[in-house]
mmCIF file of C-alpha atoms in Angstrom:
data_model
loop_
_atom_site.group_PDB
_atom_site.id
_atom_site.type_symbol
_atom_site.label_atom_id
_atom_site.label_comp_id
_atom_site.label_asym_id
_atom_site.label_seq_id
_atom_site.Cartn_x
_atom_site.Cartn_y
_atom_site.Cartn_z
ATOM 1 C CA MET A 1 6.711 -96.548 -266.462
ATOM 2 C CA THR A 2 9.541 -96.580 -269.440
ATOM 3 C CA THR A 3 12.662 -98.522 -268.126
ATOM 4 C CA THR A 4 16.017 -98.844 -270.148
ATOM 5 C CA LEU A 5 17.977 -101.697 -270.167
ATOM 6 C CA LEU A 6 21.903 -100.749 -270.253
ATOM 7 C CA ASP A 7 24.223 -103.592 -271.533
ATOM 8 C CA THR A 8 27.416 -102.541 -269.080
ATOM 9 C CA THR A 9 31.003 -104.336 -268.692
ATOM 10 C CA ARG A 10 29.591 -106.288 -265.875
ATOM 11 C CA GLY A 11 26.271 -107.049 -267.024
ATOM 12 C CA ILE A 12 22.455 -105.677 -267.832
ATOM 13 C CA VAL A 13 21.718 -103.032 -265.486
ATOM 14 C CA GLU A 14 17.553 -101.255 -265.607
ATOM 15 C CA PHE A 15 17.076 -97.766 -264.869
ATOM 16 C CA THR A 16 14.683 -94.795 -265.402
ATOM 17 C CA TYR A 17 15.536 -91.546 -266.159
ATOM 18 C CA LYS A 18 13.107 -88.600 -266.164
ATOM 19 C CA GLY A 19 12.780 -84.732 -265.202
ATOM 20 C CA VAL A 20 14.702 -81.783 -265.789
ATOM 21 C CA GLY A 21 16.837 -79.988 -263.794
ATOM 22 C CA PRO A 22 20.124 -81.106 -261.194
ATOM 23 C CA ALA A 23 20.653 -84.979 -261.559
ATOM 24 C CA LEU A 24 19.599 -86.961 -258.520
ATOM 25 C CA LEU A 25 20.397 -90.782 -258.059
ATOM 26 C CA LEU A 26 18.291 -92.905 -256.414
ATOM 27 C CA LEU A 27 19.068 -96.474 -254.772
ATOM 28 C CA LYS A 28 16.225 -97.946 -253.348
ATOM 29 C CA GLY A 29 16.001 -100.586 -250.204
ATOM 30 C CA GLY A 30 15.902 -104.035 -249.840
ATOM 31 C CA HIS A 31 12.806 -105.887 -251.362
ATOM 32 C CA SER A 32 12.167 -102.866 -253.587
ATOM 33 C CA THR A 33 11.186 -103.125 -257.280
ATOM 34 C CA ARG A 34 10.647 -100.743 -260.082
ATOM 35 C CA ASN A 35 7.332 -99.850 -258.801
ATOM 36 C CA THR A 36 8.186 -99.099 -255.380
ATOM 37 C CA ASP A 37 7.584 -95.633 -254.478
ATOM 38 C CA LEU A 38 8.692 -94.247 -250.866
ATOM 39 C CA SER A 39 7.545 -90.944 -252.402
ATOM 40 C CA HIS A 40 10.772 -90.097 -253.965
ATOM 41 C CA SER A 41 9.078 -90.155 -257.714
ATOM 42 C CA SER A 42 7.531 -86.510 -256.914
ATOM 43 C CA LEU A 43 11.152 -85.255 -256.392
ATOM 44 C CA VAL A 44 10.804 -84.592 -260.776
ATOM 45 C CA TYR A 45 7.902 -81.917 -259.862
ATOM 46 C CA GLU A 46 10.073 -80.035 -257.649
ATOM 47 C CA GLY A 47 12.911 -79.196 -260.356
ATOM 48 C CA PHE A 48 14.994 -82.367 -260.520
ATOM 49 C CA SER A 49 15.860 -85.098 -263.026
ATOM 50 C CA LEU A 50 15.881 -88.486 -261.424
ATOM 51 C CA LEU A 51 17.949 -91.267 -262.129
ATOM 52 C CA THR A 52 16.390 -94.750 -260.579
ATOM 53 C CA VAL A 53 18.858 -97.354 -260.807
ATOM 54 C CA SER A 54 17.714 -100.935 -259.976
ATOM 55 C CA ARG A 55 20.559 -102.383 -257.806
ATOM 56 C CA PRO A 56 22.180 -106.168 -258.411
ATOM 57 C CA GLY A 57 19.506 -108.821 -258.189
ATOM 58 C CA TYR A 58 16.524 -106.622 -258.617
ATOM 59 C CA ASP A 59 14.292 -106.038 -261.521
ATOM 60 C CA TYR A 60 16.103 -107.089 -264.735
ATOM 61 C CA THR A 61 19.592 -105.637 -263.299
ATOM 62 C CA GLU A 62 21.981 -108.640 -263.309
ATOM 63 C CA PRO A 63 23.591 -109.838 -260.218
ATOM 64 C CA SER A 64 27.380 -109.797 -262.062
ATOM 65 C CA THR A 65 26.718 -105.934 -262.028
ATOM 66 C CA GLY A 66 27.813 -105.596 -258.730
ATOM 67 C CA ARG A 67 28.386 -108.380 -255.889
ATOM 68 C CA THR A 68 30.140 -105.935 -253.826
ATOM 69 C CA PRO A 69 28.976 -101.999 -253.090
ATOM 70 C CA GLU A 70 32.147 -101.121 -254.498
ATOM 71 C CA GLU A 71 31.638 -103.092 -257.965
ATOM 72 C CA PHE A 72 28.394 -101.444 -258.518
ATOM 73 C CA ALA A 73 29.530 -98.151 -258.065
ATOM 74 C CA GLU A 74 32.023 -98.467 -260.671
ATOM 75 C CA THR A 75 28.883 -99.727 -262.652
ATOM 76 C CA ILE A 76 26.926 -96.857 -261.902
ATOM 77 C CA VAL A 77 29.692 -94.622 -263.039
ATOM 78 C CA GLU A 78 29.416 -96.179 -266.489
ATOM 79 C CA ILE A 79 25.538 -95.155 -266.460
ATOM 80 C CA LEU A 80 26.197 -91.580 -265.461
ATOM 81 C CA ASP A 81 29.000 -91.621 -268.655
ATOM 82 C CA HIS A 82 26.316 -93.021 -271.026
ATOM 83 C CA LEU A 83 23.694 -90.400 -270.052
ATOM 84 C CA ASN A 84 26.568 -87.662 -270.096
ATOM 85 C CA ILE A 85 26.021 -87.013 -266.397
ATOM 86 C CA GLU A 86 28.906 -85.237 -265.032
ATOM 87 C CA SER A 87 27.723 -85.256 -260.984
ATOM 88 C CA VAL A 88 24.727 -86.177 -259.117
ATOM 89 C CA SER A 89 23.338 -85.939 -255.690
ATOM 90 C CA VAL A 90 22.818 -89.563 -254.125
ATOM 91 C CA ILE A 91 19.730 -90.885 -252.105
ATOM 92 C CA ALA A 92 20.414 -93.882 -250.556
ATOM 93 C CA ILE A 93 17.946 -95.834 -248.551
ATOM 94 C CA SER A 94 17.790 -98.686 -245.974
ATOM 95 C CA ALA A 95 19.973 -101.534 -247.505
ATOM 96 C CA ALA A 96 21.227 -99.248 -250.227
ATOM 97 C CA GLY A 97 23.365 -97.248 -247.667
ATOM 98 C CA PRO A 98 26.590 -99.352 -248.479
ATOM 99 C CA THR A 99 26.344 -98.705 -252.005
ATOM 100 C CA GLY A 100 25.781 -94.774 -251.578
ATOM 101 C CA ILE A 101 28.890 -94.858 -249.612
ATOM 102 C CA ALA A 102 30.927 -96.970 -252.005
ATOM 103 C CA LEU A 103 30.052 -94.230 -254.601
ATOM 104 C CA ALA A 104 30.639 -91.205 -252.822
ATOM 105 C CA SER A 105 33.838 -92.403 -251.202
ATOM 106 C CA SER A 106 35.382 -93.759 -254.424
ATOM 107 C CA HIS A 107 34.229 -90.989 -256.733
ATOM 108 C CA PRO A 108 33.767 -88.141 -254.894
ATOM 109 C CA GLU A 109 34.035 -85.981 -258.167
ATOM 110 C CA ARG A 110 30.697 -87.806 -259.272
ATOM 111 C CA VAL A 111 28.940 -87.112 -256.121
ATOM 112 C CA ASN A 112 27.762 -83.592 -255.194
ATOM 113 C CA LYS A 113 26.121 -84.818 -251.723
ATOM 114 C CA LEU A 114 25.034 -87.977 -250.100
ATOM 115 C CA LEU A 115 21.481 -88.610 -248.593
ATOM 116 C CA MET A 116 21.224 -91.726 -246.145
ATOM 117 C CA GLU A 117 17.320 -92.091 -245.209
ATOM 118 C CA ALA A 118 16.983 -95.015 -242.733
ATOM 119 C CA ALA A 119 20.121 -96.259 -244.562
ATOM 120 C CA LEU A 120 22.637 -99.168 -243.329
ATOM 121 C CA THR A 121 26.246 -98.175 -242.191
ATOM 122 C CA SER A 122 27.090 -101.122 -240.377
ATOM 123 C CA PRO A 123 26.562 -105.165 -240.944
ATOM 124 C CA TRP A 124 23.813 -107.378 -240.745
ATOM 125 C CA ASN A 125 23.507 -109.156 -237.618
ATOM 126 C CA LYS A 126 23.924 -113.059 -238.021
ATOM 127 C CA LYS A 127 20.206 -113.872 -236.527
ATOM 128 C CA THR A 128 18.686 -111.337 -239.406
ATOM 129 C CA LYS A 129 20.886 -113.058 -241.989
ATOM 130 C CA GLN A 130 20.404 -116.291 -241.023
ATOM 131 C CA LYS A 131 16.423 -115.587 -240.965
ATOM 132 C CA ALA A 132 16.331 -113.726 -244.460
ATOM 133 C CA LYS A 133 18.154 -116.421 -246.358
ATOM 134 C CA ILE A 134 15.593 -118.816 -245.349
ATOM 135 C CA LEU A 135 12.702 -116.663 -246.436
ATOM 136 C CA PHE A 136 14.070 -114.506 -249.081
ATOM 137 C CA GLY A 137 16.466 -116.945 -250.536
ATOM 138 C CA PRO A 138 15.318 -119.803 -253.582
ATOM 139 C CA ALA A 139 11.708 -119.362 -251.681
ATOM 140 C CA GLU A 140 11.658 -115.765 -252.087
ATOM 141 C CA ARG A 141 8.901 -116.253 -255.103
ATOM 142 C CA ILE A 142 6.513 -118.260 -253.313
ATOM 143 C CA VAL A 143 6.897 -116.193 -250.272
ATOM 144 C CA TRP A 144 6.067 -112.941 -251.710
ATOM 145 C CA GLY A 145 3.330 -114.601 -253.792
ATOM 146 C CA SER A 146 2.093 -115.802 -250.784
ATOM 147 C CA LEU A 147 2.275 -112.587 -248.746
ATOM 148 C CA ARG A 148 0.668 -110.619 -251.704
ATOM 149 C CA THR A 149 -2.543 -112.831 -251.867
ATOM 150 C CA LEU A 150 -2.920 -112.674 -248.184
ATOM 151 C CA LEU A 151 -2.561 -109.091 -248.339
ATOM 152 C CA LYS A 152 -5.697 -108.585 -250.352
ATOM 153 C CA PHE A 153 -7.848 -110.696 -247.735
ATOM 154 C CA PHE A 154 -6.088 -109.962 -244.415
ATOM 155 C CA PRO A 155 -4.334 -106.394 -244.685
ATOM 156 C CA ASP A 156 -4.065 -106.094 -240.938
ATOM 157 C CA LEU A 157 -2.568 -109.269 -240.337
ATOM 158 C CA ILE A 158 0.082 -109.387 -242.985
ATOM 159 C CA MET A 159 0.836 -105.767 -242.286
ATOM 160 C CA LYS A 160 1.043 -106.345 -238.466
ATOM 161 C CA GLN A 161 3.223 -109.586 -239.041
ATOM 162 C CA LEU A 162 5.967 -107.478 -241.349
ATOM 163 C CA LEU A 163 5.835 -104.215 -239.399
ATOM 164 C CA SER A 164 6.971 -105.929 -236.238
ATOM 165 C CA GLU A 165 10.204 -106.237 -238.027
ATOM 166 C CA MET A 166 10.319 -102.559 -238.326
ATOM 167 C CA THR A 167 9.264 -101.147 -235.022
ATOM 168 C CA THR A 168 10.057 -100.915 -231.618
ATOM 169 C CA GLU A 169 6.675 -99.581 -230.737
ATOM 170 C CA ASP A 170 3.667 -101.993 -229.860
ATOM 171 C CA VAL A 171 2.702 -103.183 -233.374
ATOM 172 C CA ASP A 172 -0.794 -103.125 -232.787
ATOM 173 C CA ALA A 173 -0.903 -99.644 -231.048
ATOM 174 C CA TYR A 174 1.183 -98.556 -234.308
ATOM 175 C CA LEU A 175 -1.384 -99.572 -236.719
ATOM 176 C CA GLU A 176 -3.967 -97.957 -234.911
ATOM 177 C CA ARG A 177 -2.215 -94.884 -235.098
ATOM 178 C CA LEU A 178 -1.902 -95.133 -238.746
ATOM 179 C CA SER A 179 -3.773 -93.021 -241.181
ATOM 180 C CA PRO A 180 -5.674 -94.112 -244.292
ATOM 181 C CA ASN A 181 -2.830 -92.582 -246.115
ATOM 182 C CA ASP A 182 0.082 -94.506 -244.416
ATOM 183 C CA ARG A 183 -1.920 -97.361 -244.485
ATOM 184 C CA ARG A 184 -2.284 -97.121 -248.267
ATOM 185 C CA PHE A 185 1.385 -96.378 -248.311
ATOM 186 C CA ILE A 186 2.415 -99.353 -246.616
ATOM 187 C CA TYR A 187 -0.157 -101.541 -248.446
ATOM 188 C CA ASP A 188 1.358 -100.160 -251.697
ATOM 189 C CA MET A 189 5.093 -100.775 -250.593
ATOM 190 C CA LEU A 190 4.432 -104.664 -249.872
ATOM 191 C CA SER A 191 2.008 -105.193 -252.950
ATOM 192 C CA THR A 192 5.161 -104.117 -255.050
ATOM 193 C CA SER A 193 8.074 -105.601 -252.935
ATOM 194 C CA GLN A 194 10.100 -108.511 -254.397
ATOM 195 C CA SER A 195 13.418 -109.650 -253.414
ATOM 196 C CA GLY A 196 14.920 -111.466 -256.618
ATOM 197 C CA LYS A 197 18.147 -112.341 -255.996
ATOM 198 C CA GLY A 198 18.980 -108.960 -255.078
ATOM 199 C CA PHE A 199 18.306 -109.232 -250.789
ATOM 200 C CA THR A 200 20.229 -112.043 -250.200
ATOM 201 C CA ASN A 201 23.146 -110.358 -252.099
ATOM 202 C CA ASP A 202 22.691 -107.408 -250.097
ATOM 203 C CA LEU A 203 23.030 -109.719 -246.877
ATOM 204 C CA GLU A 204 26.643 -110.068 -247.850
ATOM 205 C CA HIS A 205 27.536 -106.850 -248.211
ATOM 206 C CA THR A 206 30.236 -104.605 -245.910
ATOM 207 C CA VAL A 207 30.388 -101.107 -245.400
ATOM 208 C CA PRO A 208 33.156 -99.193 -247.181
ATOM 209 C CA ASP A 209 35.290 -96.978 -244.760
ATOM 210 C CA MET A 210 33.103 -93.892 -244.165
ATOM 211 C CA ASN A 211 36.122 -92.096 -242.986
ATOM 212 C CA ARG A 212 36.781 -91.324 -246.694
ATOM 213 C CA LEU A 213 33.696 -89.722 -247.354
ATOM 214 C CA ASP A 214 34.336 -86.061 -248.323
ATOM 215 C CA VAL A 215 30.913 -84.704 -249.522
ATOM 216 C CA PRO A 216 28.437 -83.385 -247.599
ATOM 217 C CA VAL A 217 26.300 -86.152 -245.912
ATOM 218 C CA LEU A 218 22.442 -85.979 -244.393
ATOM 219 C CA GLY A 219 21.444 -88.891 -242.444
ATOM 220 C CA MET A 220 17.702 -89.419 -241.559
ATOM 221 C CA TYR A 221 16.427 -92.022 -238.800
ATOM 222 C CA SER A 222 14.512 -92.885 -236.302
ATOM 223 C CA GLN A 223 15.018 -93.914 -232.842
ATOM 224 C CA LYS A 224 11.894 -96.545 -233.068
ATOM 225 C CA ASP A 225 13.576 -97.995 -236.314
ATOM 226 C CA ARG A 226 13.945 -101.722 -235.403
ATOM 227 C CA SER A 227 15.451 -103.135 -238.836
ATOM 228 C CA VAL A 228 18.075 -100.112 -239.288
ATOM 229 C CA PRO A 229 18.972 -99.286 -235.336
ATOM 230 C CA TYR A 230 19.697 -95.785 -234.449
ATOM 231 C CA THR A 231 23.399 -96.858 -234.028
ATOM 232 C CA ASN A 232 23.862 -96.614 -237.647
ATOM 233 C CA ALA A 233 23.024 -92.794 -237.388
ATOM 234 C CA LEU A 234 25.597 -92.396 -234.449
ATOM 235 C CA LEU A 235 27.962 -94.337 -236.524
ATOM 236 C CA LEU A 236 27.621 -92.642 -239.856
ATOM 237 C CA LYS A 237 27.646 -89.088 -237.702
ATOM 238 C CA SER A 238 30.640 -90.201 -235.931
ATOM 239 C CA SER A 239 32.568 -91.435 -238.728
ATOM 240 C CA VAL A 240 32.050 -88.475 -241.618
ATOM 241 C CA PRO A 241 33.561 -85.059 -241.319
ATOM 242 C CA ASP A 242 30.649 -83.390 -243.007
ATOM 243 C CA CYS A 243 27.519 -84.608 -241.594
ATOM 244 C CA GLU A 244 24.262 -83.814 -240.155
ATOM 245 C CA ILE A 245 21.952 -86.127 -238.507
ATOM 246 C CA PHE A 246 18.214 -85.394 -238.637
ATOM 247 C CA GLU A 247 16.380 -87.372 -236.076
ATOM 248 C CA VAL A 248 12.973 -88.376 -237.347
ATOM 249 C CA ASP A 249 9.826 -88.559 -235.287
ATOM 250 C CA ALA A 250 8.460 -91.714 -236.858
ATOM 251 C CA ASP A 251 7.497 -94.722 -235.078
ATOM 252 C CA SER A 252 9.359 -97.088 -237.463
ATOM 253 C CA HIS A 253 11.647 -97.717 -240.295
ATOM 254 C CA LEU A 254 9.210 -96.508 -242.489
ATOM 255 C CA ILE A 255 9.913 -92.616 -241.771
ATOM 256 C CA TRP A 256 8.280 -91.607 -244.974
ATOM 257 C CA ILE A 257 4.965 -91.673 -243.302
ATOM 258 C CA GLY A 258 3.412 -90.489 -239.859
ATOM 259 C CA LYS A 259 3.481 -87.427 -238.133
ATOM 260 C CA ASP A 260 7.098 -86.007 -239.329
ATOM 261 C CA ALA A 261 6.526 -87.104 -242.946
ATOM 262 C CA GLN A 262 6.306 -83.600 -244.314
ATOM 263 C CA GLU A 263 9.542 -82.559 -242.083
ATOM 264 C CA VAL A 264 11.384 -85.376 -243.833
ATOM 265 C CA TRP A 265 10.313 -83.992 -247.182
ATOM 266 C CA LYS A 266 11.258 -80.389 -246.249
ATOM 267 C CA LYS A 267 14.421 -81.410 -244.951
ATOM 268 C CA ARG A 268 15.180 -83.419 -247.884
ATOM 269 C CA LEU A 269 14.513 -80.843 -250.413
ATOM 270 C CA GLU A 270 16.725 -78.426 -248.170
ATOM 271 C CA PHE A 271 19.360 -80.654 -248.082
ATOM 272 C CA LEU A 272 19.332 -81.104 -251.834
ATOM 273 C CA SER A 273 18.681 -77.691 -253.108
ATOM 274 C CA GLN A 274 21.945 -76.295 -250.987
ATOM 275 C CA SER A 275 24.641 -75.283 -253.289
#
């Protein structure tokens, strides 16, 4: 994939921009790299242009471009200005939730609507932060390198270990129910993951005031998500005037696979296509 590096006032940002049609801004979640695709790249075949911006600390985007969601929102506006994009609809995934909220609340004139996909609306809990800082801090390259090597030889073991952090279900039963395509989705997601300096930055984010959101919001969440609990959906609904919550019948944080995956796709297209 051809990427672009833009030298903004806060530092270098990496992005891709492809397709023809109404502009969508995709903000990927924690550990996601330029090569991680949770199905969103197919939106270009639905008549949209897709702007995918790597968040601070991921890929070649420098941490200085946004230590906070509010700072990175200003950097995103610079990118939009550079590309002569007047306004976008925003898709914020998982740990990118605070950034999507910051952009939509501080620059409502640049955001048509906000789609929150299993996205954080509340702070990380202390235990999760402590564990993540150990695994995905200075040792993150060794951790991900080891995981990718083990994934090739013991895929079930590694998937089970990581999925146990994403589902409230029995992880063995969850693995057993996965289709071959769903297993490939998880394998590809893990094999393209890298934390860089991005995830430790994510852990320090605070969520902007959601009461300031004045654009249509759709949140898609699963009741069985361990990493982003359903309370995030309830908080979003109670804080935002124009908000719909779509409860996904998914068995984990990964709302893009499983029995309700097609409904997630349809709901996303319906929301993004509304004038």
